């Protein structure tokens, strides 16, 4: 009897050990990616690159069963530094992350933000993409050559709109274009908007001479014929789109933008590793790979400490470029 009792107890213990994996519900808990109450903050208005990235991440993570009920909310202002300041103030909050990129790096400089990306917990860089030069379908500029001719003649009369504050990607790209075209960057009439969503209406209404934004934000409008694509700022043409690179247009420059995720300061190692692990699993998912293809995003994944080193390098690069351009 005693032997049978011991065997029964041993069998019950085995059930306790092996039971949880057998009873997995596929809710992400078995992979360590389930973060109840997770929120993605977008530091600009709906429709921009950070917004599209955050909402795509949330949907893909849920579709892949990695976690559920991610809330995405917008907190625009000052080129993304309002959201950054909010994030830094959420010390130790392992259920919050900020969708960000090069625009926030630049805004920290131009807005003299008291909070910087060095105050955050780096999680991962996700994507890279070229900016695009676009006009409304009824614009007088049929080609990039037409635009450059008018811009060189009188820069002030050809305002350029961008979905980032000075120092951000949509500002730096046309400034580098101007410099390569022999136009003094200080003479460029740059009109900033808080994200690509706000910019779109001004391009369509011909309120600006041309717009510079991310490819993923305006691809639908380009394919629908509402926007005319004049050029891409990256090193190569975009498959499926009929537009030259800046170098093909005679401008000796190129430019790409990137986007990623940072979290508040003061996370425990376990909280940081869990959030980073979720993003790693998301990056490997078929859902995310399909979204990158659909949006024309290039894979630029870089996680943890290497991403932190990259942020430091980008901060120095933006400061240098702004100084060189006299801005």
JSON list of N, CA, C and O in Angstrom, two decimals, residues 221-262:
[
{"chain": "A", "resi": 221, "resn": "UNK", "atom": "N", "xyz": [-2.21, 56.32, -51.67]},
{"chain": "A", "resi": 221, "resn": "UNK", "atom": "CA", "xyz": [-2.61, 57.51, -52.44]},
{"chain": "A", "resi": 221, "resn": "UNK", "atom": "C", "xyz": [-1.86, 57.59, -53.77]},
{"chain": "A", "resi": 221, "resn": "UNK", "atom": "O", "xyz": [-2.40, 58.06, -54.77]},
{"chain": "A", "resi": 222, "resn": "UNK", "atom": "N", "xyz": [-0.61, 57.13, -53.76]},
{"chain": "A", "resi": 222, "resn": "UNK", "atom": "CA", "xyz": [0.17, 57.11, -55.01]},
{"chain": "A", "resi": 222, "resn": "UNK", "atom": "C", "xyz": [-0.44, 56.12, -55.99]},
{"chain": "A", "resi": 222, "resn": "UNK", "atom": "O", "xyz": [-0.67, 56.42, -57.17]},
{"chain": "A", "resi": 223, "resn": "UNK", "atom": "N", "xyz": [-0.73, 54.91, -55.49]},
{"chain": "A", "resi": 223, "resn": "UNK", "atom": "CA", "xyz": [-1.28, 53.87, -56.37]},
{"chain": "A", "resi": 223, "resn": "UNK", "atom": "C", "xyz": [-2.69, 54.22, -56.83]},
{"chain": "A", "resi": 223, "resn": "UNK", "atom": "O", "xyz": [-3.11, 53.79, -57.92]},
{"chain": "A", "resi": 224, "resn": "UNK", "atom": "N", "xyz": [-3.41, 55.03, -56.03]},
{"chain": "A", "resi": 224, "resn": "UNK", "atom": "CA", "xyz": [-4.76, 55.45, -56.43]},
{"chain": "A", "resi": 224, "resn": "UNK", "atom": "C", "xyz": [-4.73, 56.64, -57.38]},
{"chain": "A", "resi": 224, "resn": "UNK", "atom": "O", "xyz": [-5.78, 57.04, -57.90]},
{"chain": "A", "resi": 225, "resn": "UNK", "atom": "N", "xyz": [-3.56, 57.22, -57.61]},
{"chain": "A", "resi": 225, "resn": "UNK", "atom": "CA", "xyz": [-3.45, 58.35, -58.53]},
{"chain": "A", "resi": 225, "resn": "UNK", "atom": "C", "xyz": [-3.73, 59.70, -57.91]},
{"chain": "A", "resi": 225, "resn": "UNK", "atom": "O", "xyz": [-3.78, 60.71, -58.62]},
{"chain": "A", "resi": 226, "resn": "UNK", "atom": "N", "xyz": [-3.90, 59.76, -56.59]},
{"chain": "A", "resi": 226, "resn": "UNK", "atom": "CA", "xyz": [-4.16, 61.03, -55.93]},
{"chain": "A", "resi": 226, "resn": "UNK", "atom": "C", "xyz": [-2.89, 61.85, -55.73]},
{"chain": "A", "resi": 226, "resn": "UNK", "atom": "O", "xyz": [-2.92, 63.08, -55.69]},
{"chain": "A", "resi": 227, "resn": "UNK", "atom": "N", "xyz": [-1.77, 61.15, -55.61]},
{"chain": "A", "resi": 227, "resn": "UNK", "atom": "CA", "xyz": [-0.47, 61.81, -55.48]},
{"chain": "A", "resi": 227, "resn": "UNK", "atom": "C", "xyz": [0.43, 61.38, -56.63]},
{"chain": "A", "resi": 227, "resn": "UNK", "atom": "O", "xyz": [0.36, 60.22, -57.09]},
{"chain": "A", "resi": 228, "resn": "UNK", "atom": "N", "xyz": [1.27, 62.29, -57.07]},
{"chain": "A", "resi": 228, "resn": "UNK", "atom": "CA", "xyz": [2.25, 61.98, -58.12]},
{"chain": "A", "resi": 228, "resn": "UNK", "atom": "C", "xyz": [3.62, 61.84, -57.46]},
{"chain": "A", "resi": 228, "resn": "UNK", "atom": "O", "xyz": [4.11, 62.76, -56.79]},
{"chain": "A", "resi": 229, "resn": "UNK", "atom": "N", "xyz": [4.23, 60.69, -57.61]},
{"chain": "A", "resi": 229, "resn": "UNK", "atom": "CA", "xyz": [5.55, 60.42, -57.02]},
{"chain": "A", "resi": 229, "resn": "UNK", "atom": "C", "xyz": [6.63, 60.90, -57.98]},
{"chain": "A", "resi": 229, "resn": "UNK", "atom": "O", "xyz": [6.71, 60.44, -59.12]},
{"chain": "A", "resi": 230, "resn": "UNK", "atom": "N", "xyz": [7.48, 61.83, -57.49]},
{"chain": "A", "resi": 230, "resn": "UNK", "atom": "CA", "xyz": [8.53, 62.39, -58.33]},
{"chain": "A", "resi": 230, "resn": "UNK", "atom": "C", "xyz": [9.88, 61.74, -58.13]},
{"chain": "A", "resi": 230, "resn": "UNK", "atom": "O", "xyz": [10.67, 61.64, -59.07]},
{"chain": "A", "resi": 231, "resn": "UNK", "atom": "N", "xyz": [10.17, 61.32, -56.89]},
{"chain": "A", "resi": 231, "resn": "UNK", "atom": "CA", "xyz": [11.49, 60.74, -56.62]},
{"chain": "A", "resi": 231, "resn": "UNK", "atom": "C", "xyz": [11.48, 60.03, -55.28]},
{"chain": "A", "resi": 231, "resn": "UNK", "atom": "O", "xyz": [10.62, 60.29, -54.42]},
{"chain": "A", "resi": 232, "resn": "UNK", "atom": "N", "xyz": [12.41, 59.12, -55.09]},
{"chain": "A", "resi": 232, "resn": "UNK", "atom": "CA", "xyz": [12.65, 58.48, -53.80]},
{"chain": "A", "resi": 232, "resn": "UNK", "atom": "C", "xyz": [14.03, 58.88, -53.32]},
{"chain": "A", "resi": 232, "resn": "UNK", "atom": "O", "xyz": [14.95, 59.09, -54.12]},
{"chain": "A", "resi": 233, "resn": "UNK", "atom": "N", "xyz": [14.19, 59.02, -52.01]},
{"chain": "A", "resi": 233, "resn": "UNK", "atom": "CA", "xyz": [15.45, 59.55, -51.47]},
{"chain": "A", "resi": 233, "resn": "UNK", "atom": "C", "xyz": [16.47, 58.48, -51.14]},
{"chain": "A", "resi": 233, "resn": "UNK", "atom": "O", "xyz": [17.60, 58.79, -50.79]},
{"chain": "A", "resi": 234, "resn": "UNK", "atom": "N", "xyz": [16.08, 57.21, -51.24]},
{"chain": "A", "resi": 234, "resn": "UNK", "atom": "CA", "xyz": [16.99, 56.12, -50.89]},
{"chain": "A", "resi": 234, "resn": "UNK", "atom": "C", "xyz": [18.00, 55.82, -51.99]},
{"chain": "A", "resi": 234, "resn": "UNK", "atom": "O", "xyz": [18.02, 56.45, -53.05]},
{"chain": "A", "resi": 235, "resn": "UNK", "atom": "N", "xyz": [18.85, 54.80, -51.75]},
{"chain": "A", "resi": 235, "resn": "UNK", "atom": "CA", "xyz": [19.91, 54.48, -52.70]},
{"chain": "A", "resi": 235, "resn": "UNK", "atom": "C", "xyz": [19.44, 53.71, -53.93]},
{"chain": "A", "resi": 235, "resn": "UNK", "atom": "O", "xyz": [20.19, 53.56, -54.89]},
{"chain": "A", "resi": 236, "resn": "UNK", "atom": "N", "xyz": [18.20, 53.20, -53.91]},
{"chain": "A", "resi": 236, "resn": "UNK", "atom": "CA", "xyz": [17.72, 52.42, -55.03]},
{"chain": "A", "resi": 236, "resn": "UNK", "atom": "C", "xyz": [16.24, 52.71, -55.27]},
{"chain": "A", "resi": 236, "resn": "UNK", "atom": "O", "xyz": [15.54, 53.19, -54.40]},
{"chain": "A", "resi": 237, "resn": "UNK", "atom": "N", "xyz": [15.79, 52.41, -56.47]},
{"chain": "A", "resi": 237, "resn": "UNK", "atom": "CA", "xyz": [14.38, 52.56, -56.81]},
{"chain": "A", "resi": 237, "resn": "UNK", "atom": "C", "xyz": [13.52, 51.59, -56.00]},
{"chain": "A", "resi": 237, "resn": "UNK", "atom": "O", "xyz": [14.00, 50.56, -55.55]},
{"chain": "A", "resi": 238, "resn": "UNK", "atom": "N", "xyz": [12.25, 51.94, -55.86]},
{"chain": "A", "resi": 238, "resn": "UNK", "atom": "CA", "xyz": [11.31, 51.08, -55.14]},
{"chain": "A", "resi": 238, "resn": "UNK", "atom": "C", "xyz": [10.58, 50.21, -56.16]},
{"chain": "A", "resi": 238, "resn": "UNK", "atom": "O", "xyz": [9.96, 50.74, -57.09]},
{"chain": "A", "resi": 239, "resn": "UNK", "atom": "N", "xyz": [10.68, 48.88, -56.02]},
{"chain": "A", "resi": 239, "resn": "UNK", "atom": "CA", "xyz": [9.99, 48.00, -56.97]},
{"chain": "A", "resi": 239, "resn": "UNK", "atom": "C", "xyz": [8.49, 48.31, -57.06]},
{"chain": "A", "resi": 239, "resn": "UNK", "atom": "O", "xyz": [7.82, 48.52, -56.06]},
{"chain": "A", "resi": 240, "resn": "UNK", "atom": "N", "xyz": [8.01, 48.36, -58.28]},
{"chain": "A", "resi": 240, "resn": "UNK", "atom": "CA", "xyz": [6.59, 48.60, -58.50]},
{"chain": "A", "resi": 240, "resn": "UNK", "atom": "C", "xyz": [6.19, 50.06, -58.61]},
{"chain": "A", "resi": 240, "resn": "UNK", "atom": "O", "xyz": [5.05, 50.37, -58.92]},
{"chain": "A", "resi": 241, "resn": "UNK", "atom": "N", "xyz": [7.14, 50.97, -58.34]},
{"chain": "A", "resi": 241, "resn": "UNK", "atom": "CA", "xyz": [6.85, 52.40, -58.43]},
{"chain": "A", "resi": 241, "resn": "UNK", "atom": "C", "xyz": [7.79, 53.05, -59.44]},
{"chain": "A", "resi": 241, "resn": "UNK", "atom": "O", "xyz": [9.00, 52.83, -59.42]},
{"chain": "A", "resi": 242, "resn": "UNK", "atom": "N", "xyz": [7.23, 53.87, -60.32]},
{"chain": "A", "resi": 242, "resn": "UNK", "atom": "CA", "xyz": [8.00, 54.48, -61.40]},
{"chain": "A", "resi": 242, "resn": "UNK", "atom": "C", "xyz": [8.51, 55.85, -60.96]},
{"chain": "A", "resi": 242, "resn": "UNK", "atom": "O", "xyz": [7.88, 56.87, -61.22]},
{"chain": "A", "resi": 243, "resn": "UNK", "atom": "N", "xyz": [9.64, 55.84, -60.27]},
{"chain": "A", "resi": 243, "resn": "UNK", "atom": "CA", "xyz": [10.23, 57.10, -59.81]},
{"chain": "A", "resi": 243, "resn": "UNK", "atom": "C", "xyz": [11.74, 56.93, -59.66]},
{"chain": "A", "resi": 243, "resn": "UNK", "atom": "O", "xyz": [12.20, 55.91, -59.14]},
{"chain": "A", "resi": 244, "resn": "UNK", "atom": "N", "xyz": [12.52, 57.93, -60.07]},
{"chain": "A", "resi": 244, "resn": "UNK", "atom": "CA", "xyz": [13.97, 57.84, -59.96]},
{"chain": "A", "resi": 244, "resn": "UNK", "atom": "C", "xyz": [14.45, 58.11, -58.53]},
{"chain": "A", "resi": 244, "resn": "UNK", "atom": "O", "xyz": [13.72, 58.67, -57.70]},
{"chain": "A", "resi": 245, "resn": "UNK", "atom": "N", "xyz": [15.68, 57.71, -58.27]},
{"chain": "A", "resi": 245, "resn": "UNK", "atom": "CA", "xyz": [16.34, 58.13, -57.03]},
{"chain": "A", "resi": 245, "resn": "UNK", "atom": "C", "xyz": [16.83, 59.56, -57.21]},
{"chain": "A", "resi": 245, "resn": "UNK", "atom": "O", "xyz": [16.89, 60.08, -58.33]},
{"chain": "A", "resi": 246, "resn": "UNK", "atom": "N", "xyz": [17.21, 60.18, -56.10]},
{"chain": "A", "resi": 246, "resn": "UNK", "atom": "CA", "xyz": [17.75, 61.54, -56.20]},
{"chain": "A", "resi": 246, "resn": "UNK", "atom": "C", "xyz": [19.04, 61.56, -57.02]},
{"chain": "A", "resi": 246, "resn": "UNK", "atom": "O", "xyz": [19.28, 62.51, -57.78]},
{"chain": "A", "resi": 247, "resn": "UNK", "atom": "N", "xyz": [19.86, 60.54, -56.87]},
{"chain": "A", "resi": 247, "resn": "UNK", "atom": "CA", "xyz": [21.11, 60.49, -57.64]},
{"chain": "A", "resi": 247, "resn": "UNK", "atom": "C", "xyz": [20.81, 60.39, -59.13]},
{"chain": "A", "resi": 247, "resn": "UNK", "atom": "O", "xyz": [21.49, 61.01, -59.96]},
{"chain": "A", "resi": 248, "resn": "UNK", "atom": "N", "xyz": [19.80, 59.60, -59.50]},
{"chain": "A", "resi": 248, "resn": "UNK", "atom": "CA", "xyz": [19.41, 59.52, -60.91]},
{"chain": "A", "resi": 248, "resn": "UNK", "atom": "C", "xyz": [18.91, 60.86, -61.42]},
{"chain": "A", "resi": 248, "resn": "UNK", "atom": "O", "xyz": [19.01, 61.16, -62.62]},
{"chain": "A", "resi": 249, "resn": "UNK", "atom": "N", "xyz": [18.37, 61.67, -60.51]},
{"chain": "A", "resi": 249, "resn": "UNK", "atom": "CA", "xyz": [17.87, 62.99, -60.88]},
{"chain": "A", "resi": 249, "resn": "UNK", "atom": "C", "xyz": [18.98, 64.05, -60.88]},
{"chain": "A", "resi": 249, "resn": "UNK", "atom": "O", "xyz": [18.70, 65.23, -61.13]},
{"chain": "A", "resi": 250, "resn": "UNK", "atom": "N", "xyz": [20.20, 63.64, -60.61]},
{"chain": "A", "resi": 250, "resn": "UNK", "atom": "CA", "xyz": [21.33, 64.57, -60.67]},
{"chain": "A", "resi": 250, "resn": "UNK", "atom": "C", "xyz": [21.73, 65.18, -59.34]},
{"chain": "A", "resi": 250, "resn": "UNK", "atom": "O", "xyz": [22.57, 66.08, -59.30]},
{"chain": "A", "resi": 251, "resn": "UNK", "atom": "N", "xyz": [21.12, 64.70, -58.22]},
{"chain": "A", "resi": 251, "resn": "UNK", "atom": "CA", "xyz": [21.46, 65.23, -56.90]},
{"chain": "A", "resi": 251, "resn": "UNK", "atom": "C", "xyz": [22.34, 64.22, -56.18]},
{"chain": "A", "resi": 251, "resn": "UNK", "atom": "O", "xyz": [21.94, 63.07, -55.96]},
{"chain": "A", "resi": 252, "resn": "UNK", "atom": "N", "xyz": [23.53, 64.65, -55.79]},
{"chain": "A", "resi": 252, "resn": "UNK", "atom": "CA", "xyz": [24.49, 63.75, -55.18]},
{"chain": "A", "resi": 252, "resn": "UNK", "atom": "C", "xyz": [24.20, 63.59, -53.68]},
{"chain": "A", "resi": 252, "resn": "UNK", "atom": "O", "xyz": [24.96, 64.05, -52.83]},
{"chain": "A", "resi": 253, "resn": "UNK", "atom": "N", "xyz": [23.10, 62.95, -53.38]},
{"chain": "A", "resi": 253, "resn": "UNK", "atom": "CA", "xyz": [22.73, 62.71, -51.98]},
{"chain": "A", "resi": 253, "resn": "UNK", "atom": "C", "xyz": [21.72, 61.57, -51.92]},
{"chain": "A", "resi": 253, "resn": "UNK", "atom": "O", "xyz": [21.08, 61.23, -52.93]},
{"chain": "A", "resi": 254, "resn": "UNK", "atom": "N", "xyz": [21.59, 60.98, -50.75]},
{"chain": "A", "resi": 254, "resn": "UNK", "atom": "CA", "xyz": [20.56, 59.97, -50.50]},
{"chain": "A", "resi": 254, "resn": "UNK", "atom": "C", "xyz": [20.20, 60.02, -49.02]},
{"chain": "A", "resi": 254, "resn": "UNK", "atom": "O", "xyz": [20.96, 60.54, -48.20]},
{"chain": "A", "resi": 255, "resn": "UNK", "atom": "N", "xyz": [19.04, 59.49, -48.70]},
{"chain": "A", "resi": 255, "resn": "UNK", "atom": "CA", "xyz": [18.55, 59.60, -47.32]},
{"chain": "A", "resi": 255, "resn": "UNK", "atom": "C", "xyz": [17.55, 58.48, -47.04]},
{"chain": "A", "resi": 255, "resn": "UNK", "atom": "O", "xyz": [16.70, 58.18, -47.87]},
{"chain": "A", "resi": 256, "resn": "UNK", "atom": "N", "xyz": [17.67, 57.86, -45.88]},
{"chain": "A", "resi": 256, "resn": "UNK", "atom": "CA", "xyz": [16.68, 56.88, -45.44]},
{"chain": "A", "resi": 256, "resn": "UNK", "atom": "C", "xyz": [16.26, 57.19, -44.00]},
{"chain": "A", "resi": 256, "resn": "UNK", "atom": "O", "xyz": [17.03, 57.75, -43.23]},
{"chain": "A", "resi": 257, "resn": "UNK", "atom": "N", "xyz": [15.05, 56.79, -43.68]},
{"chain": "A", "resi": 257, "resn": "UNK", "atom": "CA", "xyz": [14.49, 56.99, -42.34]},
{"chain": "A", "resi": 257, "resn": "UNK", "atom": "C", "xyz": [14.38, 55.63, -41.65]},
{"chain": "A", "resi": 257, "resn": "UNK", "atom": "O", "xyz": [14.37, 54.59, -42.30]},
{"chain": "A", "resi": 258, "resn": "UNK", "atom": "N", "xyz": [14.28, 55.62, -40.34]},
{"chain": "A", "resi": 258, "resn": "UNK", "atom": "CA", "xyz": [14.11, 54.38, -39.59]},
{"chain": "A", "resi": 258, "resn": "UNK", "atom": "C", "xyz": [13.10, 54.60, -38.46]},
{"chain": "A", "resi": 258, "resn": "UNK", "atom": "O", "xyz": [12.84, 55.73, -38.07]},
{"chain": "A", "resi": 259, "resn": "UNK", "atom": "N", "xyz": [12.55, 53.49, -37.95]},
{"chain": "A", "resi": 259, "resn": "UNK", "atom": "CA", "xyz": [11.60, 53.56, -36.84]},
{"chain": "A", "resi": 259, "resn": "UNK", "atom": "C", "xyz": [11.85, 52.42, -35.86]},
{"chain": "A", "resi": 259, "resn": "UNK", "atom": "O", "xyz": [12.34, 51.36, -36.24]},
{"chain": "A", "resi": 260, "resn": "UNK", "atom": "N", "xyz": [11.51, 52.67, -34.61]},
{"chain": "A", "resi": 260, "resn": "UNK", "atom": "CA", "xyz": [11.74, 51.66, -33.58]},
{"chain": "A", "resi": 260, "resn": "UNK", "atom": "C", "xyz": [10.87, 51.88, -32.36]},
{"chain": "A", "resi": 260, "resn": "UNK", "atom": "O", "xyz": [9.89, 52.63, -32.39]},
{"chain": "A", "resi": 261, "resn": "UNK", "atom": "N", "xyz": [11.26, 51.22, -31.27]},
{"chain": "A", "resi": 261, "resn": "UNK", "atom": "CA", "xyz": [10.48, 51.22, -30.03]},
{"chain": "A", "resi": 261, "resn": "UNK", "atom": "C", "xyz": [11.41, 51.47, -28.85]},
{"chain": "A", "resi": 261, "resn": "UNK", "atom": "O", "xyz": [12.47, 50.84, -28.73]},
{"chain": "A", "resi": 262, "resn": "UNK", "atom": "N", "xyz": [11.02, 52.39, -27.96]},
{"chain": "A", "resi": 262, "resn": "UNK", "atom": "CA", "xyz": [11.71, 52.58, -26.69]},
{"chain": "A", "resi": 262, "resn": "UNK", "atom": "C", "xyz": [10.68, 52.51, -25.57]},
{"chain": "A", "resi": 262, "resn": "UNK", "atom": "O", "xyz": [9.48, 52.69, -25.79]}
]
